[in-house]
CSV table of C-alpha atoms in Angstrom, one decimal:
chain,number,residue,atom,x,y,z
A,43,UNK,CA,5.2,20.0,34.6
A,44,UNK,CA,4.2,16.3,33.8
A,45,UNK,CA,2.7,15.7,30.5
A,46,UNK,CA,-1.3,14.5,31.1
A,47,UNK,CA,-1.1,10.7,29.3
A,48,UNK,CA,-4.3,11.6,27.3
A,49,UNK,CA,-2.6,14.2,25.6
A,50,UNK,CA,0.7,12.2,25.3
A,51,UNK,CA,-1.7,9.4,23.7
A,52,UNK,CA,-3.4,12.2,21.4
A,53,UNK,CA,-0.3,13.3,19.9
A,54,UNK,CA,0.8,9.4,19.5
A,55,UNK,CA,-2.5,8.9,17.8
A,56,UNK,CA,-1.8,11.9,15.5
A,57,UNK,CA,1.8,10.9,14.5
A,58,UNK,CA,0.5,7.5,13.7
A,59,UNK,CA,-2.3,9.3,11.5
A,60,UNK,CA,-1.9,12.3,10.5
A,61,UNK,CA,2.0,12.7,10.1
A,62,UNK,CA,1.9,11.7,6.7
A,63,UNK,CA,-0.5,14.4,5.8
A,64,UNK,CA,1.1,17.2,7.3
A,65,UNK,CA,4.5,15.7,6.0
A,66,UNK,CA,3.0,16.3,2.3
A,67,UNK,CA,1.9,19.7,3.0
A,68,UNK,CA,5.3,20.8,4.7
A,69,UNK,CA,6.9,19.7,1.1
A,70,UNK,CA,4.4,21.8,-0.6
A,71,UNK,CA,5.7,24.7,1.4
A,72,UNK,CA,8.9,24.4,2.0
A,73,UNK,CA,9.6,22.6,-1.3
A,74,UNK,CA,12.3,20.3,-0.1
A,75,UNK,CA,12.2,16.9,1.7
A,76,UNK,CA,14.9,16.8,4.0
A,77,UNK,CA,13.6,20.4,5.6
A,78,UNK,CA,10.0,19.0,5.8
A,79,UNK,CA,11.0,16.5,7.7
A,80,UNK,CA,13.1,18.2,10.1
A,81,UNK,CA,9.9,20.6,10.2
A,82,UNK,CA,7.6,17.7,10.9
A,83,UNK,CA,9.5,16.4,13.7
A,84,UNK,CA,9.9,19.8,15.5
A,85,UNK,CA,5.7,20.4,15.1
A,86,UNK,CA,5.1,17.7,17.1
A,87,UNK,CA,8.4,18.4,19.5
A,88,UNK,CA,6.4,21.8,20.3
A,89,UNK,CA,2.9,20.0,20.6
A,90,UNK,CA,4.3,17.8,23.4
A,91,UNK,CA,5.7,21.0,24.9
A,92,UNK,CA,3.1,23.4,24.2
A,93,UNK,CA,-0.6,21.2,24.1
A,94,UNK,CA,0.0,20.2,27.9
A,95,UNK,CA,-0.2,23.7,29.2
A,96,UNK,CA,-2.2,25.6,26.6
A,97,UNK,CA,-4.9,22.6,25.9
A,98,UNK,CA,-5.2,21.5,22.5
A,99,UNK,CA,-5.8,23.7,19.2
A,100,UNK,CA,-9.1,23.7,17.8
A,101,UNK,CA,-7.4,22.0,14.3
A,102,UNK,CA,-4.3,20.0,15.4
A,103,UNK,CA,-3.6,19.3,11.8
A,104,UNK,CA,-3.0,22.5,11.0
A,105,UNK,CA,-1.7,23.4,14.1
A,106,UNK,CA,1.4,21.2,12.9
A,107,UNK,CA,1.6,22.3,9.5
A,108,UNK,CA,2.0,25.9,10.9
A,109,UNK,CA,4.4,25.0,13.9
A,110,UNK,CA,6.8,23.3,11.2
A,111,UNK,CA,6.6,25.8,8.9
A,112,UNK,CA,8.0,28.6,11.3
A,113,UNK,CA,10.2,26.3,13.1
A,114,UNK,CA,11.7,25.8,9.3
A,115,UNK,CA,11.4,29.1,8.2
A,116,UNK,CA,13.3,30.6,11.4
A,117,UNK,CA,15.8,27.9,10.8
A,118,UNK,CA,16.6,29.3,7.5
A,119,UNK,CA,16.9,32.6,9.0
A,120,UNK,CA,19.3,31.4,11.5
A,121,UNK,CA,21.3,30.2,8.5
A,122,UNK,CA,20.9,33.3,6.5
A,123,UNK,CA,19.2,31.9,3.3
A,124,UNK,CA,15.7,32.6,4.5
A,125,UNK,CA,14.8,35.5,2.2
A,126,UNK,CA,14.0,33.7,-1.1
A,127,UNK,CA,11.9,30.8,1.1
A,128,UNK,CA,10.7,33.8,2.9
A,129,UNK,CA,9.2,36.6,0.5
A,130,UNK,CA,7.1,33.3,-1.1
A,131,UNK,CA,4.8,31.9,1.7
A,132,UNK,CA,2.5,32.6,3.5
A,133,UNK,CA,1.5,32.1,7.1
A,134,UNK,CA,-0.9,29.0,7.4
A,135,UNK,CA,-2.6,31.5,10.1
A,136,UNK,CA,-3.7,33.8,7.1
A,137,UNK,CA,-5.2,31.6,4.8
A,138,UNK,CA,-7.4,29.8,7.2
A,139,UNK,CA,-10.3,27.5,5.8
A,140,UNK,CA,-8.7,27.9,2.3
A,141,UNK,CA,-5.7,26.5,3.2
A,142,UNK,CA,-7.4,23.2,5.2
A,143,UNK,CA,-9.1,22.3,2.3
A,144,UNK,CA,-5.8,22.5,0.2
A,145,UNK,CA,-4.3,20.0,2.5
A,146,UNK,CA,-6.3,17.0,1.6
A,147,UNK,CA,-5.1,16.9,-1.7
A,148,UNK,CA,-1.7,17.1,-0.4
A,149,UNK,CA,-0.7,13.3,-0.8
A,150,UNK,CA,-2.1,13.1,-4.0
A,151,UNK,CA,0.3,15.7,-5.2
A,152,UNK,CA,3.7,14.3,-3.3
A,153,UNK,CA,2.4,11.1,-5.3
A,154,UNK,CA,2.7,12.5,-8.6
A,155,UNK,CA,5.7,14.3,-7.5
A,156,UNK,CA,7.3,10.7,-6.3
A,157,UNK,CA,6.4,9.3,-9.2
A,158,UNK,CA,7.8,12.1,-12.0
A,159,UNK,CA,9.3,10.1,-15.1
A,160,UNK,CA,12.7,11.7,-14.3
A,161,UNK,CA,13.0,9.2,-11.4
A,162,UNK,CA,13.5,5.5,-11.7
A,163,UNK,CA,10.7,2.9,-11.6
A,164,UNK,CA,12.1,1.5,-8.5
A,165,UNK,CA,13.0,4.9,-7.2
A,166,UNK,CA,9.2,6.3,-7.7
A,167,UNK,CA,7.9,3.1,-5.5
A,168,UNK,CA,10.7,3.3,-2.9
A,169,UNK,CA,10.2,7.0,-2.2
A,170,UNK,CA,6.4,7.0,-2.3
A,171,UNK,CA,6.6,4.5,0.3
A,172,UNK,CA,8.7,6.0,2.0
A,173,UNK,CA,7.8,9.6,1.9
A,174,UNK,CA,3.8,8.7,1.8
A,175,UNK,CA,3.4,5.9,4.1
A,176,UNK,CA,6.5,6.1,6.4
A,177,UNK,CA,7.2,2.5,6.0
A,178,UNK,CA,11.0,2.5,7.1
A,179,UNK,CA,13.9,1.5,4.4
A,180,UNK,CA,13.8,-2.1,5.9
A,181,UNK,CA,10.2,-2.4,5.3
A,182,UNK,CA,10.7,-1.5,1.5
A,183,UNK,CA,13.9,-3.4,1.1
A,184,UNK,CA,12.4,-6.5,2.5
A,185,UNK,CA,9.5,-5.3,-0.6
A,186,UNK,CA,12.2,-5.0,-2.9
A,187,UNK,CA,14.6,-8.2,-2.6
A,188,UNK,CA,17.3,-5.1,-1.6
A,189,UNK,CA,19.6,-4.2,1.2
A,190,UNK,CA,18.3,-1.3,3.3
A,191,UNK,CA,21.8,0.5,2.9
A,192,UNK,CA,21.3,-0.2,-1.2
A,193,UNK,CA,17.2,1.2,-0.6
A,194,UNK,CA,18.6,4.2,1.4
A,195,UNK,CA,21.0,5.4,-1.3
A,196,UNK,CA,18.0,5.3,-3.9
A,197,UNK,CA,16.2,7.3,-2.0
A,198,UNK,CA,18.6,9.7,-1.0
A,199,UNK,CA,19.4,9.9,-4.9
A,200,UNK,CA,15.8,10.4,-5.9
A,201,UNK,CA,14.9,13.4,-3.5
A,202,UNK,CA,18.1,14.8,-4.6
A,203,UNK,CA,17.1,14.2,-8.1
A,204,UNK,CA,13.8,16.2,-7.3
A,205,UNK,CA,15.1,19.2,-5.8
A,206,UNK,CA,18.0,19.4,-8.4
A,207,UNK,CA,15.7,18.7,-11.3
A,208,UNK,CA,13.3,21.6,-10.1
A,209,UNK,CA,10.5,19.1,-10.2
A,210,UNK,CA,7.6,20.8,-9.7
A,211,UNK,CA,5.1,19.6,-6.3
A,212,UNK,CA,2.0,19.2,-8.2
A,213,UNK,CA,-1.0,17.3,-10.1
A,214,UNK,CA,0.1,17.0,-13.4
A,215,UNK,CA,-1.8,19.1,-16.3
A,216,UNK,CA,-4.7,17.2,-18.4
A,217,UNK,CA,-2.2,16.9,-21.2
A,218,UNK,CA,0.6,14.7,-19.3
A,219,UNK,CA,-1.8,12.9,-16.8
A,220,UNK,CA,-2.3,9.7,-19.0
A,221,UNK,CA,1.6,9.2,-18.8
A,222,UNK,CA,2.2,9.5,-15.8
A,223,UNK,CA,-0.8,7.4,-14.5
A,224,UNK,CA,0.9,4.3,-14.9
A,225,UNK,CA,3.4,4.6,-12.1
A,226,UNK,CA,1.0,6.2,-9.5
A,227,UNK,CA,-1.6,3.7,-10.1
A,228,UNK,CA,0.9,0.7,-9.5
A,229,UNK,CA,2.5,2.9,-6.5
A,230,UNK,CA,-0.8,3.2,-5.1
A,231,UNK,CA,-1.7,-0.8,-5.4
A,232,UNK,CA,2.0,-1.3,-3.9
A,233,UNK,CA,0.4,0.5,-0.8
A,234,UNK,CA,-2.9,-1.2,-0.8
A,235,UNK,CA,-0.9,-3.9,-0.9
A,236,UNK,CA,1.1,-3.6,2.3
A,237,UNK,CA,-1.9,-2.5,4.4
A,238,UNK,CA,-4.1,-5.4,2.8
A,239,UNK,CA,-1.3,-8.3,3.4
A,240,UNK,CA,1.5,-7.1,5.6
A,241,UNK,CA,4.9,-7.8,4.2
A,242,UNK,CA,6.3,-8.6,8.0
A,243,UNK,CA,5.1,-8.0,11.5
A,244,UNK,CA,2.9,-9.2,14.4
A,245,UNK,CA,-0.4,-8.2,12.1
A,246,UNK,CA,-1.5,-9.8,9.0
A,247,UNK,CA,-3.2,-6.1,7.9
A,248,UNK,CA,-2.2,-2.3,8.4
A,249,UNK,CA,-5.5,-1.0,7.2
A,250,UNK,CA,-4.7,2.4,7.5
A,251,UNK,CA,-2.3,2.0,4.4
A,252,UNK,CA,-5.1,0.0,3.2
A,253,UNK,CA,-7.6,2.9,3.5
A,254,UNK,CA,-5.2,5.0,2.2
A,255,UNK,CA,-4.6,4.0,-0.9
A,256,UNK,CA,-9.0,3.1,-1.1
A,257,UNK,CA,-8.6,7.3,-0.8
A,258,UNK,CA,-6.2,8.2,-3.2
A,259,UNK,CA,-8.1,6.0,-5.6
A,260,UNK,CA,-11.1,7.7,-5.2
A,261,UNK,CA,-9.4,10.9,-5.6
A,262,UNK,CA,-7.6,9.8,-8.8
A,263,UNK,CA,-11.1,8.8,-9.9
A,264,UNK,CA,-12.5,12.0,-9.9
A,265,UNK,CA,-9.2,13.4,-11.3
A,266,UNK,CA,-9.4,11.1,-14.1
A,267,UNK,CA,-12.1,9.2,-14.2
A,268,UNK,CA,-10.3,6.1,-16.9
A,269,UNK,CA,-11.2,2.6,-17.1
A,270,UNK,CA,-7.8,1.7,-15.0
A,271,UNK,CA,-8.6,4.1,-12.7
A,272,UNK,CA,-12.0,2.4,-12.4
A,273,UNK,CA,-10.4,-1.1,-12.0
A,274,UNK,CA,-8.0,-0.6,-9.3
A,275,UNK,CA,-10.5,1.4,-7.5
A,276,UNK,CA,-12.4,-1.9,-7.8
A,277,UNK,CA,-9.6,-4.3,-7.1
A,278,UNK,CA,-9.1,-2.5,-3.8
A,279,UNK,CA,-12.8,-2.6,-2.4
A,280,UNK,CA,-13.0,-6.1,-3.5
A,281,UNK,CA,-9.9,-7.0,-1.7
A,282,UNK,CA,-11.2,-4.7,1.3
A,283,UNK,CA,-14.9,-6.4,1.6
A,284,UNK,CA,-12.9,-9.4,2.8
A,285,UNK,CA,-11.0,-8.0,5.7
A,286,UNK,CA,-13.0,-8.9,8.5
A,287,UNK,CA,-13.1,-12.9,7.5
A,288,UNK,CA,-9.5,-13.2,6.7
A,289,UNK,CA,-8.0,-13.4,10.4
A,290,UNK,CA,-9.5,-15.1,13.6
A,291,UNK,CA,-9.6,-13.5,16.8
A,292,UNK,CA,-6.1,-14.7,17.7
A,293,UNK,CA,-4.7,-12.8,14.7
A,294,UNK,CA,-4.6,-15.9,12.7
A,295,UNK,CA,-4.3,-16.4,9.0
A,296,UNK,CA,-7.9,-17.6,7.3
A,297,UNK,CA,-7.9,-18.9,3.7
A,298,UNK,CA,-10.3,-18.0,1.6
A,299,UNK,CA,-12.0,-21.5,1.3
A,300,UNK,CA,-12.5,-21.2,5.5
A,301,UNK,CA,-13.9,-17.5,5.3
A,302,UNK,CA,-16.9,-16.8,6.7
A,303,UNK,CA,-18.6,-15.3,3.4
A,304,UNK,CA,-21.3,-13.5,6.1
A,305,UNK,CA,-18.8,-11.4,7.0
A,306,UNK,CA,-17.9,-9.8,3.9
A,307,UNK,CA,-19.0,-6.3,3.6
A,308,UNK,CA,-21.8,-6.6,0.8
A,309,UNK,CA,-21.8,-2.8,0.4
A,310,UNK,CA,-18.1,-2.3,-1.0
A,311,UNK,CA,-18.3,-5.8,-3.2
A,312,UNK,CA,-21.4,-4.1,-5.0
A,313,UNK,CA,-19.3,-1.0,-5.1
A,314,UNK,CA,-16.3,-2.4,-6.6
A,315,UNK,CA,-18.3,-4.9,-9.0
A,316,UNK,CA,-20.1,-1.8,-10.3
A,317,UNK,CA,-17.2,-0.5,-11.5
A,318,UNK,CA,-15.5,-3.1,-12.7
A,319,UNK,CA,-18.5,-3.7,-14.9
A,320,UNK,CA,-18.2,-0.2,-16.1
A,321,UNK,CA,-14.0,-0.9,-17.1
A,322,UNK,CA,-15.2,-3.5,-18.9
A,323,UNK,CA,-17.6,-2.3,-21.0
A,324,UNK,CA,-15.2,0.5,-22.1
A,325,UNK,CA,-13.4,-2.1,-24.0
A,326,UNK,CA,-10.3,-0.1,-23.1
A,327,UNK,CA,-9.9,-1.9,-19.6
A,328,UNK,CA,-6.2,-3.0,-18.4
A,329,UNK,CA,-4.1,-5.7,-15.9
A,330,UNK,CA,-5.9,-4.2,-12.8
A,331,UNK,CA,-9.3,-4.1,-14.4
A,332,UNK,CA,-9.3,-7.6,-15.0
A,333,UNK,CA,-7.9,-8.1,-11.7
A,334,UNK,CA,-11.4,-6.8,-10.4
A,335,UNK,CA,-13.0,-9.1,-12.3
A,336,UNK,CA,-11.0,-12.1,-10.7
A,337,UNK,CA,-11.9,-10.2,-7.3
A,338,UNK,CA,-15.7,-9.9,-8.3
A,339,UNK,CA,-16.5,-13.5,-9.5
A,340,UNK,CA,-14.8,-14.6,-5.7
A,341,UNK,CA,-17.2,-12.4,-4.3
A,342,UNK,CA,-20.0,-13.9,-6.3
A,343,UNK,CA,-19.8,-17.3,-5.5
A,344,UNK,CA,-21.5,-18.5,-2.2
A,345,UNK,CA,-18.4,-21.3,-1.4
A,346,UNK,CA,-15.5,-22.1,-2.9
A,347,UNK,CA,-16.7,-25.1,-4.7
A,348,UNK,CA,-19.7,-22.8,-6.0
A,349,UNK,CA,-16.8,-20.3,-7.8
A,350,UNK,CA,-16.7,-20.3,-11.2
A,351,UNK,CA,-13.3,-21.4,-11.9
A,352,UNK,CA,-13.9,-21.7,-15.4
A,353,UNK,CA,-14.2,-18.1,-15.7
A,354,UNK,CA,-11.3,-17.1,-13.4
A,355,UNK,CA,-8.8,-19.3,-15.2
A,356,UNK,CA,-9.9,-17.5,-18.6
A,357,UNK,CA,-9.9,-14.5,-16.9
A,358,UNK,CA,-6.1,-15.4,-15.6
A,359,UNK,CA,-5.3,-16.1,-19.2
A,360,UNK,CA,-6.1,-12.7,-20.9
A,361,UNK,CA,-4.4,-11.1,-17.9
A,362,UNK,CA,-1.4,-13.2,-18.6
A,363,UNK,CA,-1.8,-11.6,-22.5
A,364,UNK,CA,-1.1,-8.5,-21.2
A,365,UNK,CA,0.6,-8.7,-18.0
A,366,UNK,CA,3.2,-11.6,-18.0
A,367,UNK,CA,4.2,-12.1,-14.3
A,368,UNK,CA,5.6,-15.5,-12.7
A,369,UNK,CA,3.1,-14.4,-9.8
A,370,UNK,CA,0.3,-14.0,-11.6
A,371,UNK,CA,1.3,-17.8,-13.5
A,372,UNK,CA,1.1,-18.9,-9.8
A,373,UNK,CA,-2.4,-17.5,-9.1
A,374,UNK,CA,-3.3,-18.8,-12.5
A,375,UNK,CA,-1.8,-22.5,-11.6
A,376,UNK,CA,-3.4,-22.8,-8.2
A,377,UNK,CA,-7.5,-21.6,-10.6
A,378,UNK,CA,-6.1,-24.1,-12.5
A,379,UNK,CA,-5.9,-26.7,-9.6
A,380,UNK,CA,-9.2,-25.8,-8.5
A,381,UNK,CA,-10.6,-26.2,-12.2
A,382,UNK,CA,-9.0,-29.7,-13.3
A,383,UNK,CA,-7.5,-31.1,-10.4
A,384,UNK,CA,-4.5,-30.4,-7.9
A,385,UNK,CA,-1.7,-33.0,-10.1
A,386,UNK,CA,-2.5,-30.3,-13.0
A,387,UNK,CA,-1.9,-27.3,-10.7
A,388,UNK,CA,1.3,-28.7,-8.9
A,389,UNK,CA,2.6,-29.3,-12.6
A,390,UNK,CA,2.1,-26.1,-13.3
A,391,UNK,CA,3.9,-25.1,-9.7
A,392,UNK,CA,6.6,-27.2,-10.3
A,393,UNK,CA,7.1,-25.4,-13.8
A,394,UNK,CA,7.5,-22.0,-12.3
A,395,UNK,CA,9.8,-23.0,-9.3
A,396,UNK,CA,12.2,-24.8,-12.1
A,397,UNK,CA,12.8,-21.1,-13.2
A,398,UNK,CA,14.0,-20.0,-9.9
A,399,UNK,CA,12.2,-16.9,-10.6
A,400,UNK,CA,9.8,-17.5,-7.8
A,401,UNK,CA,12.5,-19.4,-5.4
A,402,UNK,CA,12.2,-17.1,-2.4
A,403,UNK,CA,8.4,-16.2,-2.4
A,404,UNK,CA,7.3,-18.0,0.4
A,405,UNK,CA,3.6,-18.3,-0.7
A,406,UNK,CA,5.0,-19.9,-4.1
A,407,UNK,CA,6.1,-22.9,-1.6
A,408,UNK,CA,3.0,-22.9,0.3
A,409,UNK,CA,1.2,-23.1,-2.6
A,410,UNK,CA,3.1,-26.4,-3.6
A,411,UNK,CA,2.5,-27.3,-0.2
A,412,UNK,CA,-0.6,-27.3,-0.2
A,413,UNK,CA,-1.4,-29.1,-3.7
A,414,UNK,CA,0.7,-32.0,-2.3
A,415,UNK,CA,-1.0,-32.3,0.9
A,416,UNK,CA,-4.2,-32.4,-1.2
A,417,UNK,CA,-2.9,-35.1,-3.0
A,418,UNK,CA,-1.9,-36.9,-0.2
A,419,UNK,CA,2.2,-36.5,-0.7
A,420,UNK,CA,2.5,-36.1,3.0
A,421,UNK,CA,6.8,-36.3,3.4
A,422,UNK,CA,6.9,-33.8,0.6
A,423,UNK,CA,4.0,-31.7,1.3
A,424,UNK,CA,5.8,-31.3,5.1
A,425,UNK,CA,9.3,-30.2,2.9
A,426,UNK,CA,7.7,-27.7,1.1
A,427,UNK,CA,5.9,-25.9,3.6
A,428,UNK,CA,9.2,-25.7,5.8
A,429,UNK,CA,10.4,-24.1,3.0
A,430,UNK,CA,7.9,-22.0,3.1
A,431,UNK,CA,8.1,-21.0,6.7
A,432,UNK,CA,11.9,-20.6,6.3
A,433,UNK,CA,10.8,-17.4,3.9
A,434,UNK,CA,8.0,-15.9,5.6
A,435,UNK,CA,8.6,-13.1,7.3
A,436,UNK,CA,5.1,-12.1,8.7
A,437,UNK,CA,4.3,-13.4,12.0
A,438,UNK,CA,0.6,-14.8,11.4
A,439,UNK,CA,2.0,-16.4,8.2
A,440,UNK,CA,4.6,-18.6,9.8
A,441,UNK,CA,1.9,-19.0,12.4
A,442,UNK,CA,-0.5,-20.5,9.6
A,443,UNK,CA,2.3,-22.7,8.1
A,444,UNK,CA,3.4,-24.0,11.4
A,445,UNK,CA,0.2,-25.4,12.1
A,446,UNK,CA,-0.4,-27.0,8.9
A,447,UNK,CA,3.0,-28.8,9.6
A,448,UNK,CA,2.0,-29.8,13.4
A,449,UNK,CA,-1.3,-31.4,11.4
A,450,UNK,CA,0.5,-32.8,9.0
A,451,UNK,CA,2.9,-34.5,12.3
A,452,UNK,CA,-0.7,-35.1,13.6
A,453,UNK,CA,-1.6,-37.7,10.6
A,454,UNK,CA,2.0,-39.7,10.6
């Protein structure tokens, strides 16, 4: 019998959406990674060959959660180690509205679990991306300056680590949680961060890591309701208000000094300036805190010759007090450009480049690019932004880059 395409489409839609969810729960369950996944793929093999026929389930979500869980537990049987797995769970069936309200904390825990201080900085972000937003081992390595055999291995290493180490698949007590903060909150900003800016593709944004990682903040706000907490939180929405100014219809990159400012969403910029106001005033406020605040005077300003640059260089300067980074110098030289002039700013630009800590980060280049088109260096302007397009590996970025080089050709 032919599969209908509107329930081939539905079950598309939910891998796309929901897999990741019911991913995090089959961990919880089964308490391994590898048989999750294995699991998760043979849910939605039985929902292409059982939905057709039968119609769909009145919660698909936990229509897959169960399907993988007996698909994995009659595995085990088949292999003779079911008992143990066996005699502790329970049938998704038998818990009903209990158990759908236990998954949507589900990624929160897998988070914490990804992030346990017996794995590796690096190994925490690779496997939350990984195992939390399915970006695939080229995506990350690409994220990481790594090769995706050399990405693969880490993760391998740290679920292996994991199941080995006993580590439990939960939310931290009160007691530990301000330890092991740190990691998740920069894990969940690395997401953010790939839905917000894409690090390659046809599509400048993939909002749904975007709103993602907008709803594991909110979580971890009522968790743990901290000034960081508060900030990122804050960072995000600011970040998010300007989503629907920052490409044209084509798909094409728009800088900020070309937005349309009507189109930013008022509501989250009062959201996220709220907060940040409230990290602030705890005095106990962080990197991403003051972030926000970078975020929130951008929003503020009605142009970009109206933003109070002053303030944002300052702001640069205390976050460079506690969070030296050759990026952040970067954003802080191009404030600076804005505040005294682009020969400062490309001084400082040069500076960084002569470190050859920022040599292959493409928008390091097209930053330098841009100061010396502004300054009317036109042969070495055009130089540095083909260096920059010979980095960029997002599509609407080398889109961007080639045309400022086609107007540059345009004024010889």
């Amino acid at each position: 019998m032919p599969i209908s395409p509107p329930v081939t489409e539905l079950i598309e839609r939910l891998y796309r959406e929901e897999s990741r969810r019911v991913l995090s729960t089959l961990i919880r369950l089964l308490g391994d990674f590898d048989l999750a996944e294995e699991a998760l793929h043979e849910a939605f093999r039985s929902a292409v060959e059982h939905w057709p026929r039968e119609g769909l389930p009145d919660n698909p979500r936990a229509w897959l959660v169960s399907a993988g869980r007996f698909r994995a537990i009659d595995s085990l049987r088949r292999q003779r180690r079911f008992q143990p797995l066996d005699d502790q769970l329970e049938l998704p069936d038998e818990r009903g509205a209990e158990e759908s309200e236990l998954l949507e904390d589900d990624r929160l825990r897998l988070i914490f679990t990804c992030c346990h201080p017996a794995l590796s900085s690096d190994a925490q972000v690779a496997l939350t991306l990984r195992e939390v937003c399915d970006l695939s081992t080229e995506e990350i390595a690409r994220a990481f300056l790594s090769s995706p055999s050399t990405l693969a291995q880490r993760i391998v290493r740290a679920k292996a680590k994991i199941r080995d180490a006993r580590i439990p698949y939960e939310v931290p007590g009160r007691s530990e949680l301000p330890e092991r903060l740190e990691a998740v909150l920069r894990v969940v900003y690395l997401v953010f961060n790939e839905g917000y800016f894409a690090s390659s593709g046809d599509s400048l944004t993939r909002s749904q890591l975007s709103d993602e990682a907008i709803r594991l903040g909110r979580l971890l706000l009522e968790l743990l309701p901290e000034p960081e907490v508060q900030g990122l939180l804050a960072l995000m929405l600011l970040h998010e208000s300007r989503r629907a100014a920052r490409s044209g219809v084509d798909g094409e990159v728009i800088l900020l000094e070309a937005q349309d400012r009507d189109l930013w969403n008022r509501e989250l910029i009062a959201e996220g300036e709220a907060l940040v106001l409230q990290a602030l005033h705890s005095r106990r406020f962080g990197p991403y805190s003051l972030q926000a605040a970078i975020a929130a005077v951008h929003a503020e300003a009605t142009s970009l010759e109206e933003t109070d640059w002053v303030q944002i260089v300052g702001l640069y300067d205390e976050l460079l007090r506690l969070n030296p980074s050759p990026v952040i110098e970067l954003n802080r030289a191009v404030a600076l450009a804005m505040r005294d002039g682009p020969e400062v700013g490309l001084e400082q630009v040069d500076r960084l480049l002569a470190t050859g800590e920022l040599d292959g980060y493409h928008l390091a280049h097209a930053a330098r690019a841009d100061l010396l088109r502004r300054l009317g260096r036109r042969e070495q302007a055009v130089a540095a932004y083909r260096q920059a397009l010979a980095l960029a590996q997002q599509i609407p970025d080398r889109q961007f880059l080639q045309k400022r080089l086609e107007e540059l050709d345009d004024e010889s």
